[in-house]
Coordinates of C-alpha atoms in Angstrom, one line a residue:
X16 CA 0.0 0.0 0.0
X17 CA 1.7 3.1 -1.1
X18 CA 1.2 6.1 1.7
X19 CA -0.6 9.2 0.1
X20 CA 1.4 12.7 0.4
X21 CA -0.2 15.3 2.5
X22 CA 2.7 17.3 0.1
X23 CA 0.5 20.6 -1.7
X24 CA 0.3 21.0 -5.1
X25 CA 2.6 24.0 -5.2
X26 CA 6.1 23.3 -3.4
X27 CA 8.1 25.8 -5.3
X28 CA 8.2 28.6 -2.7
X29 CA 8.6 31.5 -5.3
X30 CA 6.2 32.7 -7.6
X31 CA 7.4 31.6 -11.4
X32 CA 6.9 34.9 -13.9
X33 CA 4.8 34.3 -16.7
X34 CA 6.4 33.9 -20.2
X35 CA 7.4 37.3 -21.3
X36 CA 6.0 37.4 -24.8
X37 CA 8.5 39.8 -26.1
X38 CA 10.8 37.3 -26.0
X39 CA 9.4 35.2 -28.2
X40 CA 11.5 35.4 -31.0
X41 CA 14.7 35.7 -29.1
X42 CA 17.3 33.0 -29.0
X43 CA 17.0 30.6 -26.1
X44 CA 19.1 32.2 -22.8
X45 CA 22.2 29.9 -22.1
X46 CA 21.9 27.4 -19.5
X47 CA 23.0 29.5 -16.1
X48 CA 26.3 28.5 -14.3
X49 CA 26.3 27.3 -10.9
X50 CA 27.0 30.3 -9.0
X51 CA 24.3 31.8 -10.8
X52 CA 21.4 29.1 -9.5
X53 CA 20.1 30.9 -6.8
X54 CA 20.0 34.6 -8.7
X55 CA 17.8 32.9 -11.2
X56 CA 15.6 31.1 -8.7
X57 CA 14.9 34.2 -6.9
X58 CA 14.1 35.8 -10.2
X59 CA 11.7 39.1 -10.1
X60 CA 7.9 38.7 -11.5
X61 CA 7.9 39.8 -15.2
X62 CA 6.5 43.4 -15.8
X63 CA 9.5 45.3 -14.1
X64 CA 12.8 44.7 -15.1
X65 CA 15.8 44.6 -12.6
X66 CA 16.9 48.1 -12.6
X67 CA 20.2 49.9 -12.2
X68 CA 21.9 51.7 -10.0
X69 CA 21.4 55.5 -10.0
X70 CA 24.5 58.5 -10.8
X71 CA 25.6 59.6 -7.4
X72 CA 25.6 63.5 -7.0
X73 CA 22.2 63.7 -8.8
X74 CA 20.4 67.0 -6.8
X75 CA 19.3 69.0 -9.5
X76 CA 15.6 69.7 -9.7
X77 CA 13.6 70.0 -13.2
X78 CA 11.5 73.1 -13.1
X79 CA 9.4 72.1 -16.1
X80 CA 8.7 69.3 -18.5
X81 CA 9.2 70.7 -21.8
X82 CA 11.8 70.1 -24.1
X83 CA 13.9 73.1 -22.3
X84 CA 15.0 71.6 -19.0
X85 CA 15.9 74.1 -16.6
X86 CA 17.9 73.4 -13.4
X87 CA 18.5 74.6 -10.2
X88 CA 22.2 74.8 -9.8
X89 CA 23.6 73.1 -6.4
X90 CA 27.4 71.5 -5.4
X91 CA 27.8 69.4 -7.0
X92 CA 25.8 70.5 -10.0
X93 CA 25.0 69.0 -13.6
X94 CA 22.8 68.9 -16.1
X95 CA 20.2 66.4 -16.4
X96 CA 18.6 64.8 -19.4
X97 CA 17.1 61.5 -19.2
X98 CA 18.0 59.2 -21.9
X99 CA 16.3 56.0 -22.3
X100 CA 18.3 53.3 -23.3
X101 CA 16.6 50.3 -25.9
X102 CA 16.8 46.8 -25.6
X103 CA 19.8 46.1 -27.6
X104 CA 21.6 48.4 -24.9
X105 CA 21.9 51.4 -27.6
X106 CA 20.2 54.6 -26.5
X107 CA 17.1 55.8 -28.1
X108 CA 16.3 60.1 -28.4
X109 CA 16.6 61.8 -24.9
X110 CA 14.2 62.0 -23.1
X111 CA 14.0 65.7 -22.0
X112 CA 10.4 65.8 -20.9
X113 CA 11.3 63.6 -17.9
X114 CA 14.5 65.2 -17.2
X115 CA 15.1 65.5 -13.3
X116 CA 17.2 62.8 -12.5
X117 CA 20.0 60.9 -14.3
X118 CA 19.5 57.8 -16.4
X119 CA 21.0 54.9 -14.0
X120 CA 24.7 54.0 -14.4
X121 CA 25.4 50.2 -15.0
X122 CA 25.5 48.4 -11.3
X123 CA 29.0 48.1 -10.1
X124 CA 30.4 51.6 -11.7
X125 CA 30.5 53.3 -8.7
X126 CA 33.4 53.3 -6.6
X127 CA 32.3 54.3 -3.8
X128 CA 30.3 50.7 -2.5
X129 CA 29.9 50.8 1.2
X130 CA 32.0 47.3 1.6
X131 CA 35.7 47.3 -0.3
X132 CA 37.1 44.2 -1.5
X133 CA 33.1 42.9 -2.4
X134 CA 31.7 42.7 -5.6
X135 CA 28.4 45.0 -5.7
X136 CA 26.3 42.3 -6.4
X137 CA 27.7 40.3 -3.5
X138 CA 26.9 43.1 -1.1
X139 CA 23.3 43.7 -2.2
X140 CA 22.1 40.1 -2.7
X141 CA 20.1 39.7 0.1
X142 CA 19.6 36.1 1.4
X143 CA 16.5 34.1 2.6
X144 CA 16.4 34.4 6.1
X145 CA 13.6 32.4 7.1
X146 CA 13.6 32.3 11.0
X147 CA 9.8 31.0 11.4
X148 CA 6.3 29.5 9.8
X149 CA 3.6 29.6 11.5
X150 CA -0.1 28.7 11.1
X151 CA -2.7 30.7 13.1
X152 CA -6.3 29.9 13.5
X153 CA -9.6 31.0 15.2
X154 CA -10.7 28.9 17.3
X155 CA -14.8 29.7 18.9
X156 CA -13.7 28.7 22.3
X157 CA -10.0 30.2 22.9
X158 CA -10.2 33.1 19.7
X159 CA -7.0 33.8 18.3
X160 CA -4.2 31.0 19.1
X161 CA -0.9 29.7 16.8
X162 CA -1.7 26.0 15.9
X163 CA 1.7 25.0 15.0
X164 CA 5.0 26.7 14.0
X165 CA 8.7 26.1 13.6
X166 CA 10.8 26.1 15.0
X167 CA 8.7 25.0 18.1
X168 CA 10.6 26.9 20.2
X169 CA 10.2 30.3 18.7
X170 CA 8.3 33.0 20.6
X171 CA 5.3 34.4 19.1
X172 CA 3.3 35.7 21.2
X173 CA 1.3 38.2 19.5
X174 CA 1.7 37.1 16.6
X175 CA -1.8 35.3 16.5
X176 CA -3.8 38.7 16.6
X177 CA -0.7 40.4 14.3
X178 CA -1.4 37.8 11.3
X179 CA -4.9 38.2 11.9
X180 CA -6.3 41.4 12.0
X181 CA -9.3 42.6 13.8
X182 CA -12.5 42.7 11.9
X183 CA -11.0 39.8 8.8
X184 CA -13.8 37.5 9.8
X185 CA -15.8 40.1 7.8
X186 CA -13.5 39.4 4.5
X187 CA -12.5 36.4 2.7
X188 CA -8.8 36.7 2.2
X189 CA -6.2 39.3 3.3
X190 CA -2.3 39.7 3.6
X191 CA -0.7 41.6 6.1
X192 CA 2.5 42.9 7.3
X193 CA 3.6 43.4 10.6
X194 CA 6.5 43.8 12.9
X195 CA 7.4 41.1 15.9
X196 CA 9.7 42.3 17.9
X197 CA 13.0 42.2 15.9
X198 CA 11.5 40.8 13.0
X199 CA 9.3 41.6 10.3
X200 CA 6.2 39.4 9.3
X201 CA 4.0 38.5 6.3
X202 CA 0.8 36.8 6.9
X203 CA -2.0 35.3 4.4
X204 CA -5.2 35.1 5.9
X205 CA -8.5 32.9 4.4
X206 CA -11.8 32.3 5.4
X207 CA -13.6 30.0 4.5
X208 CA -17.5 28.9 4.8
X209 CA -17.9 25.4 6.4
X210 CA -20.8 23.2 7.6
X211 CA -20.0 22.7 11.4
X212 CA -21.8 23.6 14.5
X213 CA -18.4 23.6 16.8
X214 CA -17.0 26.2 13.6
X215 CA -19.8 28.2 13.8
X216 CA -20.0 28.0 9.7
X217 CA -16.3 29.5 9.2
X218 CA -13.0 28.4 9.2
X219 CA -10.7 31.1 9.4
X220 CA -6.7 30.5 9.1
X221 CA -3.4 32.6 8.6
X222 CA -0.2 31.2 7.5
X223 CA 3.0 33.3 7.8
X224 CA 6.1 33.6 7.8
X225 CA 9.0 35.9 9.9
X226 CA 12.1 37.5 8.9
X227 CA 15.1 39.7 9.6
X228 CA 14.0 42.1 6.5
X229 CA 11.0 42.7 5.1
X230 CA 12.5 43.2 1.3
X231 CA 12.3 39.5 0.9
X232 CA 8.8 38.6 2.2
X233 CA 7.2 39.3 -1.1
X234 CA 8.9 36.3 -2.8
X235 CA 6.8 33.7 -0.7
X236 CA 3.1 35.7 -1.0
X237 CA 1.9 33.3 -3.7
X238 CA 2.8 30.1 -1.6
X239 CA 1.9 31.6 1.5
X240 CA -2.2 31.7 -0.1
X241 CA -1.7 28.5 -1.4
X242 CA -1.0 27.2 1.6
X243 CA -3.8 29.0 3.8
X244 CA -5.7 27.3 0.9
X245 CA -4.2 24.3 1.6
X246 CA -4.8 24.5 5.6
X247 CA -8.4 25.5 5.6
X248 CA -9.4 22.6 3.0
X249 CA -6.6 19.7 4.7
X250 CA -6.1 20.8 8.7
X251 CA -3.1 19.6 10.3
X252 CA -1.2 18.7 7.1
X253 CA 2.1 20.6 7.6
X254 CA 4.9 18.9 5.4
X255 CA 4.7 21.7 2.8
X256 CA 5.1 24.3 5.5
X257 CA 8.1 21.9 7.3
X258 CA 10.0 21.5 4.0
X259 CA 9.7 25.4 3.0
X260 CA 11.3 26.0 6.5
X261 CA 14.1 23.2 6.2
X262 CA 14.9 24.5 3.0
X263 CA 14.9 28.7 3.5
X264 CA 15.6 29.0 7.5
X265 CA 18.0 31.4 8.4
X266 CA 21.2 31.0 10.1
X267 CA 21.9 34.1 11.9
X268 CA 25.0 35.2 13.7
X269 CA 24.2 34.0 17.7
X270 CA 24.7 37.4 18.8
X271 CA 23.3 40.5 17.7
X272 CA 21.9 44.3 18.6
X273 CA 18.1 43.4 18.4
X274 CA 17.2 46.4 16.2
X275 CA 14.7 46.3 13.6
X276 CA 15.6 47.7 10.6
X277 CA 14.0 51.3 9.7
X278 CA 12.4 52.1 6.3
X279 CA 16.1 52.5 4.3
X280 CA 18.0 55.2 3.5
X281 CA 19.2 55.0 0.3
X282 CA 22.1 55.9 -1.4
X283 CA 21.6 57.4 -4.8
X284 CA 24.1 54.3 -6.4
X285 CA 21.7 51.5 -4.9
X286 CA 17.6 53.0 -5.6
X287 CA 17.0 51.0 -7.9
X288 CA 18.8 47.7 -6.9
X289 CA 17.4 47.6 -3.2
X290 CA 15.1 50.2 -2.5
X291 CA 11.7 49.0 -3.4
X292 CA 11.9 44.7 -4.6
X293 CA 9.2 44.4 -1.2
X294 CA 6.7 46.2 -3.5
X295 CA 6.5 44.1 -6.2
X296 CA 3.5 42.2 -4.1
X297 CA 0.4 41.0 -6.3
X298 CA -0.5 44.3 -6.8
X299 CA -1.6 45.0 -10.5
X300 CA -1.1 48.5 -10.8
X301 CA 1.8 49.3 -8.4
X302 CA 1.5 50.5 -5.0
X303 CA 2.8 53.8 -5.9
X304 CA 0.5 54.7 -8.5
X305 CA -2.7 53.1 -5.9
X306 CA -1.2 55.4 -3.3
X307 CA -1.3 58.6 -5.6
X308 CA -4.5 58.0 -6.5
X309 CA -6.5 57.4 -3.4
X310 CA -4.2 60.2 -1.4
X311 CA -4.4 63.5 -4.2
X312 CA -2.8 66.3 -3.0
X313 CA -2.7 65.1 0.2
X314 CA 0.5 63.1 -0.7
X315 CA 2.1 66.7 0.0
X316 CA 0.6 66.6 3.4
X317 CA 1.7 63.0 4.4
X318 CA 5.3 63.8 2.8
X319 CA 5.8 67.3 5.4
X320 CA 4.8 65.0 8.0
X321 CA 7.6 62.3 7.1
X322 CA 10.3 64.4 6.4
X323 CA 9.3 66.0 9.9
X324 CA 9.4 62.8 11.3
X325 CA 6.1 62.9 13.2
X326 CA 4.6 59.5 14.3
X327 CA 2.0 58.7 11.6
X328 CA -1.2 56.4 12.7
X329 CA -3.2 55.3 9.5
X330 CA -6.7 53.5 10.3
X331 CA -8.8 51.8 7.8
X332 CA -10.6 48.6 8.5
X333 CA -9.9 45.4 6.9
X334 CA -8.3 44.2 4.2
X335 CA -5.2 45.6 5.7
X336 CA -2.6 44.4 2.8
X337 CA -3.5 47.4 0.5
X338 CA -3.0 49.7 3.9
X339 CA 0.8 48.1 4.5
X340 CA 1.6 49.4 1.2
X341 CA 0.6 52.7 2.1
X342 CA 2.7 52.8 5.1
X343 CA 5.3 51.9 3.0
X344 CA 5.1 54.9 0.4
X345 CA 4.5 57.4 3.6
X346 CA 8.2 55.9 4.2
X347 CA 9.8 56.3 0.8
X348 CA 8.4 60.2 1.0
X349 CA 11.2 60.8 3.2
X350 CA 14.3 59.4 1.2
X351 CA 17.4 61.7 1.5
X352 CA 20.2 60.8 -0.4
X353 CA 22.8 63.5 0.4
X354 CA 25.4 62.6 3.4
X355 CA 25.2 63.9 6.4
X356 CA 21.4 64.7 6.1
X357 CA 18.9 63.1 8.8
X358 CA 22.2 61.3 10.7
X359 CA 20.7 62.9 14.1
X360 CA 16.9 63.1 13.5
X361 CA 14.7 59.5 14.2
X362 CA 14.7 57.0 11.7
X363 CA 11.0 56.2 10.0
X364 CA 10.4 53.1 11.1
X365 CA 7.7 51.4 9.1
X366 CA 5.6 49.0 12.1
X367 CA 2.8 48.1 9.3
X368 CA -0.2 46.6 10.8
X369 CA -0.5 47.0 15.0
X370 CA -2.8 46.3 17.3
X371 CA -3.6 47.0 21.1
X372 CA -0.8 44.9 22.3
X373 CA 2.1 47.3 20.4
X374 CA 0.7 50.4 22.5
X375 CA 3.6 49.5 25.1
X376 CA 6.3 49.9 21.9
X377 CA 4.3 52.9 20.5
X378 CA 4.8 54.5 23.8
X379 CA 8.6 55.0 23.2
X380 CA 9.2 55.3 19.0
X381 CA 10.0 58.9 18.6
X382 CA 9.1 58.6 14.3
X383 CA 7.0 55.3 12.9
X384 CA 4.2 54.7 10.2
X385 CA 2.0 52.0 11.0
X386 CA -1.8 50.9 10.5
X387 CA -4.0 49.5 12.2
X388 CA -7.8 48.3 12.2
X389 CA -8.7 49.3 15.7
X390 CA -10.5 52.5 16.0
X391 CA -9.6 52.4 19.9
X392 CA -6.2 53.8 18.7
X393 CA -7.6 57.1 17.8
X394 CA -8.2 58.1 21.3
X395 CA -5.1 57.3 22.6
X396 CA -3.7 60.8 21.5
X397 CA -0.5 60.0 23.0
X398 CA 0.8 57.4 20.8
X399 CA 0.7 59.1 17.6
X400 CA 0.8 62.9 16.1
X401 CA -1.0 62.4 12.8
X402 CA -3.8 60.7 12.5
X403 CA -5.2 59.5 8.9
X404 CA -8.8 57.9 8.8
X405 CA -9.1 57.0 5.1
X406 CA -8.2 59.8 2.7
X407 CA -8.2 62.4 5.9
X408 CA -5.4 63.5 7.7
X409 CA -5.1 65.5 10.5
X410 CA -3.3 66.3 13.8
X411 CA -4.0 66.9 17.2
X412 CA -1.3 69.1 18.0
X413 CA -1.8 72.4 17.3
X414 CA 1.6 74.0 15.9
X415 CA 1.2 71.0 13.2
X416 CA -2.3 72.3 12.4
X417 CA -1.0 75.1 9.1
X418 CA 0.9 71.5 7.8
X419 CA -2.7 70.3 6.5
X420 CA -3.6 73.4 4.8
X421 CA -2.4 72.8 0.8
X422 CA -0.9 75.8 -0.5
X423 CA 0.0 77.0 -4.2
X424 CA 3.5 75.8 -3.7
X425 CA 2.2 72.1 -2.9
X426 CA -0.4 72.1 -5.6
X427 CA 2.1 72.9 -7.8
X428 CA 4.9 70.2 -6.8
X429 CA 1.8 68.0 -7.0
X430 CA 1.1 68.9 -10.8
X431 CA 4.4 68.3 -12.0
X432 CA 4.4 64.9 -10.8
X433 CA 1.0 64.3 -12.1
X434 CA 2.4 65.7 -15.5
X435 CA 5.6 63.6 -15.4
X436 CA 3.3 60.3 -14.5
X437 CA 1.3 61.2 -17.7
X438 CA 4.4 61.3 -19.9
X439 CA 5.5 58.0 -18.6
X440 CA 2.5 56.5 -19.1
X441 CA 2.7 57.9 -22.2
X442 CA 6.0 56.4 -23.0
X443 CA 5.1 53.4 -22.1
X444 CA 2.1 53.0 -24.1
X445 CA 3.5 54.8 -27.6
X446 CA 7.2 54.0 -27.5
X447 CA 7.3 50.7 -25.2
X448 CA 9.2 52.1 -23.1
X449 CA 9.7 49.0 -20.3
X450 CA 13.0 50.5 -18.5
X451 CA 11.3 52.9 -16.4
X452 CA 8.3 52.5 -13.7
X453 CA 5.8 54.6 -11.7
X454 CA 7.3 53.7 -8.5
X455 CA 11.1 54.8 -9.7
X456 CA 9.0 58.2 -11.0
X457 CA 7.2 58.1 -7.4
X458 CA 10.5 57.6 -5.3
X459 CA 12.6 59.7 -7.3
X460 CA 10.3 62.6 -8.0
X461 CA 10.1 62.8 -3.7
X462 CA 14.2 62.0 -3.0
X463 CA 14.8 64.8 -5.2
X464 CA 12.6 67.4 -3.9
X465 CA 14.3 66.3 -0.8
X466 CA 17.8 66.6 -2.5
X467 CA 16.8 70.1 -3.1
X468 CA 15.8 71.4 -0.1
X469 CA 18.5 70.0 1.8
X470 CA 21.4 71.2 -0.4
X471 CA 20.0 74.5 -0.4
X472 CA 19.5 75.0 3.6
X473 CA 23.1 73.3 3.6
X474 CA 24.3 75.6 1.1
X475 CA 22.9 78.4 3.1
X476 CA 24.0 77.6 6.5
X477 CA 27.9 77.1 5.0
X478 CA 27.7 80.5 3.7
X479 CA 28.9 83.9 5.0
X480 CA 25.6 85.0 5.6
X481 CA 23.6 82.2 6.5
X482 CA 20.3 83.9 6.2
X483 CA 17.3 82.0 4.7
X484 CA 15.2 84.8 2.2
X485 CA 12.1 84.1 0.1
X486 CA 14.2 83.5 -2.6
X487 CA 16.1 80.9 -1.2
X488 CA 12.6 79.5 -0.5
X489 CA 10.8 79.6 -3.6
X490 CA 14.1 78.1 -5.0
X491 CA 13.3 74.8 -2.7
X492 CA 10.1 75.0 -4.3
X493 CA 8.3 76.1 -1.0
X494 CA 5.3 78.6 -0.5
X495 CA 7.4 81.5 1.8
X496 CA 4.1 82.1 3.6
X497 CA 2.7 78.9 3.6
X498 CA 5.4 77.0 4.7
X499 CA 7.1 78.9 7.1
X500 CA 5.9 76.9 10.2
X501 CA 7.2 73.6 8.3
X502 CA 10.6 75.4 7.6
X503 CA 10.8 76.2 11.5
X504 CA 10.1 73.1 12.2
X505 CA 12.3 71.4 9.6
X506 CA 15.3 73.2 10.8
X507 CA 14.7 72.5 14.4
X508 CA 14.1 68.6 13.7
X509 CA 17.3 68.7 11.7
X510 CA 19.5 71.3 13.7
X511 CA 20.5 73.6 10.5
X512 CA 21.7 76.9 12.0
X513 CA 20.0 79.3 9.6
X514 CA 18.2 82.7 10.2
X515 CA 14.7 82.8 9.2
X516 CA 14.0 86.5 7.9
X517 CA 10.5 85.8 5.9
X518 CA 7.7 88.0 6.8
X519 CA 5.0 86.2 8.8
X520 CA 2.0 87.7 7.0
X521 CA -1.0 88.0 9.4
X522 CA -3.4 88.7 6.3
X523 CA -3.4 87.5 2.4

């Protein structure tokens, strides 16, 4: 009698890309080498190419999207055309209309790599760290409780109520991101209609996994839902789950600092190779372009409040997976690539999803983005200094209170990257242009704003007379009026010594 497999269908843990169709008259690839097995394993889906590094020293700002760039001049300075480069490696007409940031330089051309003696690619290939699987379920009798995990050892407590969120037993399926302890979590979460009395009709599971990083969790989202698939239709059955962990588990160094990694700062060289791989989640149109859309002009809002580093509280109820990507752009609003910039302000920290049992954390993170299902939160005043319920932000505290007033400056910023989304979209539908993205658009459009503002108040503050005018305001693209209370702020948060001599202008 041969023994049946409790084995899943699906046992390869990362999610194979589709056939790219454009390839279909090219020449078959040559077979890998060996050192090259794992790269291709953890291949990227299809849709977004692996993209390059970008030019270090990029700060320059485009002022408009016509064929005449113009650009603001900082140290060091340059003039920037985007040129898009065609399959065959040969590069087509610039690309003026986009201008604002270099084209990317080939990985591995800049000198300046944070470890000497490694190859670039051997210093940004993350690897699977795998330090648990769980399986949570509902049960009528105890609620929330982990059924079974590896390694058995592991302490989650927690993470039964962190992989499923309050209010999922009103949805069927969910995915959710969350933060235990040092770790960082991703959870699938189905329910599923069944006829039993001790069930009460529904059978509702999670099955998740926990890691060092988060930039690698996306890899595993399409076996994690097979497998809450899998554990709602064939309890109990964990070899799938036992041979995912044998084979990706991590083996970490026995001693270590315990800190959680914050939203990264990223080098201009490495944007493209590291920033933003977690994003690449099941989501159709891009997280970037969903977050724009659903957000408006508010974006400008939510990115004051980031580069301020203000602890931002974001409530929606379930599905919380589309939420977690929100926290995540609220992050990458904040990206400063110049040294020396933000090296004595808090860290972002992205938390994702939380619940009542992270108040005790909450209660000492000086910056964070994190969301959260429970409406109790909103009361508790303490925990958090921007509040956002949906598409509405707001504050409690009252010098933050002329931040969520838009101004012409903001509506402006917000055009131009409306306008520059257009032309990509644009590009991408009349020329084929597959090299660039939304979210590269997204993150770069918000680093270099950054970039500017930064180099100028540096600029500024190095001078002889380090006195901030109008001028030097409307240069960083900033309403003088409008945004003199986030200037004061921003200079306190960052500690630039500048003098402030705009008129405070009681009346229009």
């Amino acid at each position: 009698m041969v023994e049946q497999s409790d084995r899943a269908p699906l046992l390869d843990w990362e999610e194979i890309p589709p056939p790219d169709p454009n390839q279909a008259t090219q020449p078959p690839p040559q077979p890998p080498r060996e050192e090259d097995a794992a790269a291709e394993k953890s291949s990227q889906p299809a849709g977004r190419r692996t993209p390059t590094g970008i030019a270090a020293g990029t700060t320059g700002w485009s002022s408009t999207t016509t064929s005449t760039t113009n650009t603001i001049t900082c140290s060091p300075t340059r003039s920037l055309t985007a040129v898009v480069a065609s399959g065959d490696g040969s590069p087509r007409r610039p690309r003026t209309e986009l201008s604002g940031w270099d084209r990317p330089e080939p990985l591995g051309t800049d000198r300046n790599v944070p470890f000497p003696g490694l190859s670039v690619r051997d210093q940004w290939e993350e690897k699977d760290q795998i330090v648990a699987v769980f399986v949570v379920t509902f049960d009528t009798r105890s609620g929330n409780m982990v059924e079974w995990c590896l390694p058995h050892d592991m302490n989650l407590d927690g993470v039964e109520f962190k992989s499923m969120a309050s209010g999922s037993h009103r949805i069927t399926n969910d995915f959710i991101y969350f933060r235990k302890g040092c770790y960082f979590g991703l959870a699938c979460f189905a329910n599923m209609p069944v006829e039993s009395e001790l069930e009460r009709g529904a059978r509702m599971k999670s099955v998740g996994i926990l890691s060092p990083s988060y930039t690698l969790l996306y890899r595993y989202m399409h076996f994690l839902e097979n497998q809450v698939r899998h554990q709602l239709q064939c309890p109990g059955q964990y070899s799938p789950l036992e041979a995912f962990y044998e084979d990706k588990k991590a083996v970490l160094p026995p001693t270590g600092n315990g800190l959680v990694t914050a939203c990264p700062t990223w080098s201009v060289t490495t944007i493209n190779r590291c920033m933003h791989p977690e994003m690449k989640i099941t989501h159709p149109a891009g997280c970037m372009s969903q977050f724009i859309q659903f957000f408006g002009e508010q974006i400008m809002v939510l990115w004051k409040f980031a580069l301020l580093r203000k602890r931002l509280l974001i409530f929606s109820p379930p599905p919380v997976g589309v939420v977690c990507y929100r926290v995540y752009c609220c992050c990458c609003l904040a990206n400063v690539s110049l040294p020396g910039i933000g090296v004595s302000v808090p860290e972002l920290r992205p938390f994702f999803y939380i619940n009542i049992a992270d108040i005790t954390a909450l209660e000492t993170e000086m910056s964070y983005v994190a969301c959260t299902t429970e409406k109790i939160f909103e009361e508790k005043k303490e925990l958090y200094d921007v509040y956002v319920d949906n598409q509405n932000v707001k504050t409690h505290r009252s010098h933050l209170q002329p931040l969520l007033r838009l101004n012409a400056a903001d509506k402006e910023k917000y055009r131009k990257l409306s306008e520059q989304r257009q032309l990509l979209l644009y590009s991408q539908e009349v020329d084929e242009d597959c090299t660039s993205n939304e979210e590269d658009l997204f993150i770069l459009f918000f680093m270099e704003l950054n970039n500017r503002i930064f180099q100028t108040l540096s600029d500024v503050a190095g001078s002889s007379d380090p006195t901030l005018t109008a001028e030097h305001v409307r240069a960083m693209g900033l309403d003088p009026q409008g945004d003199r209370s986030f200037l004061v702020d921003l200079l306190e948060v960052y500690g630039i010594d500048v003098t402030l001599v705009i008129d405070n202008l009681c009346c229009p």
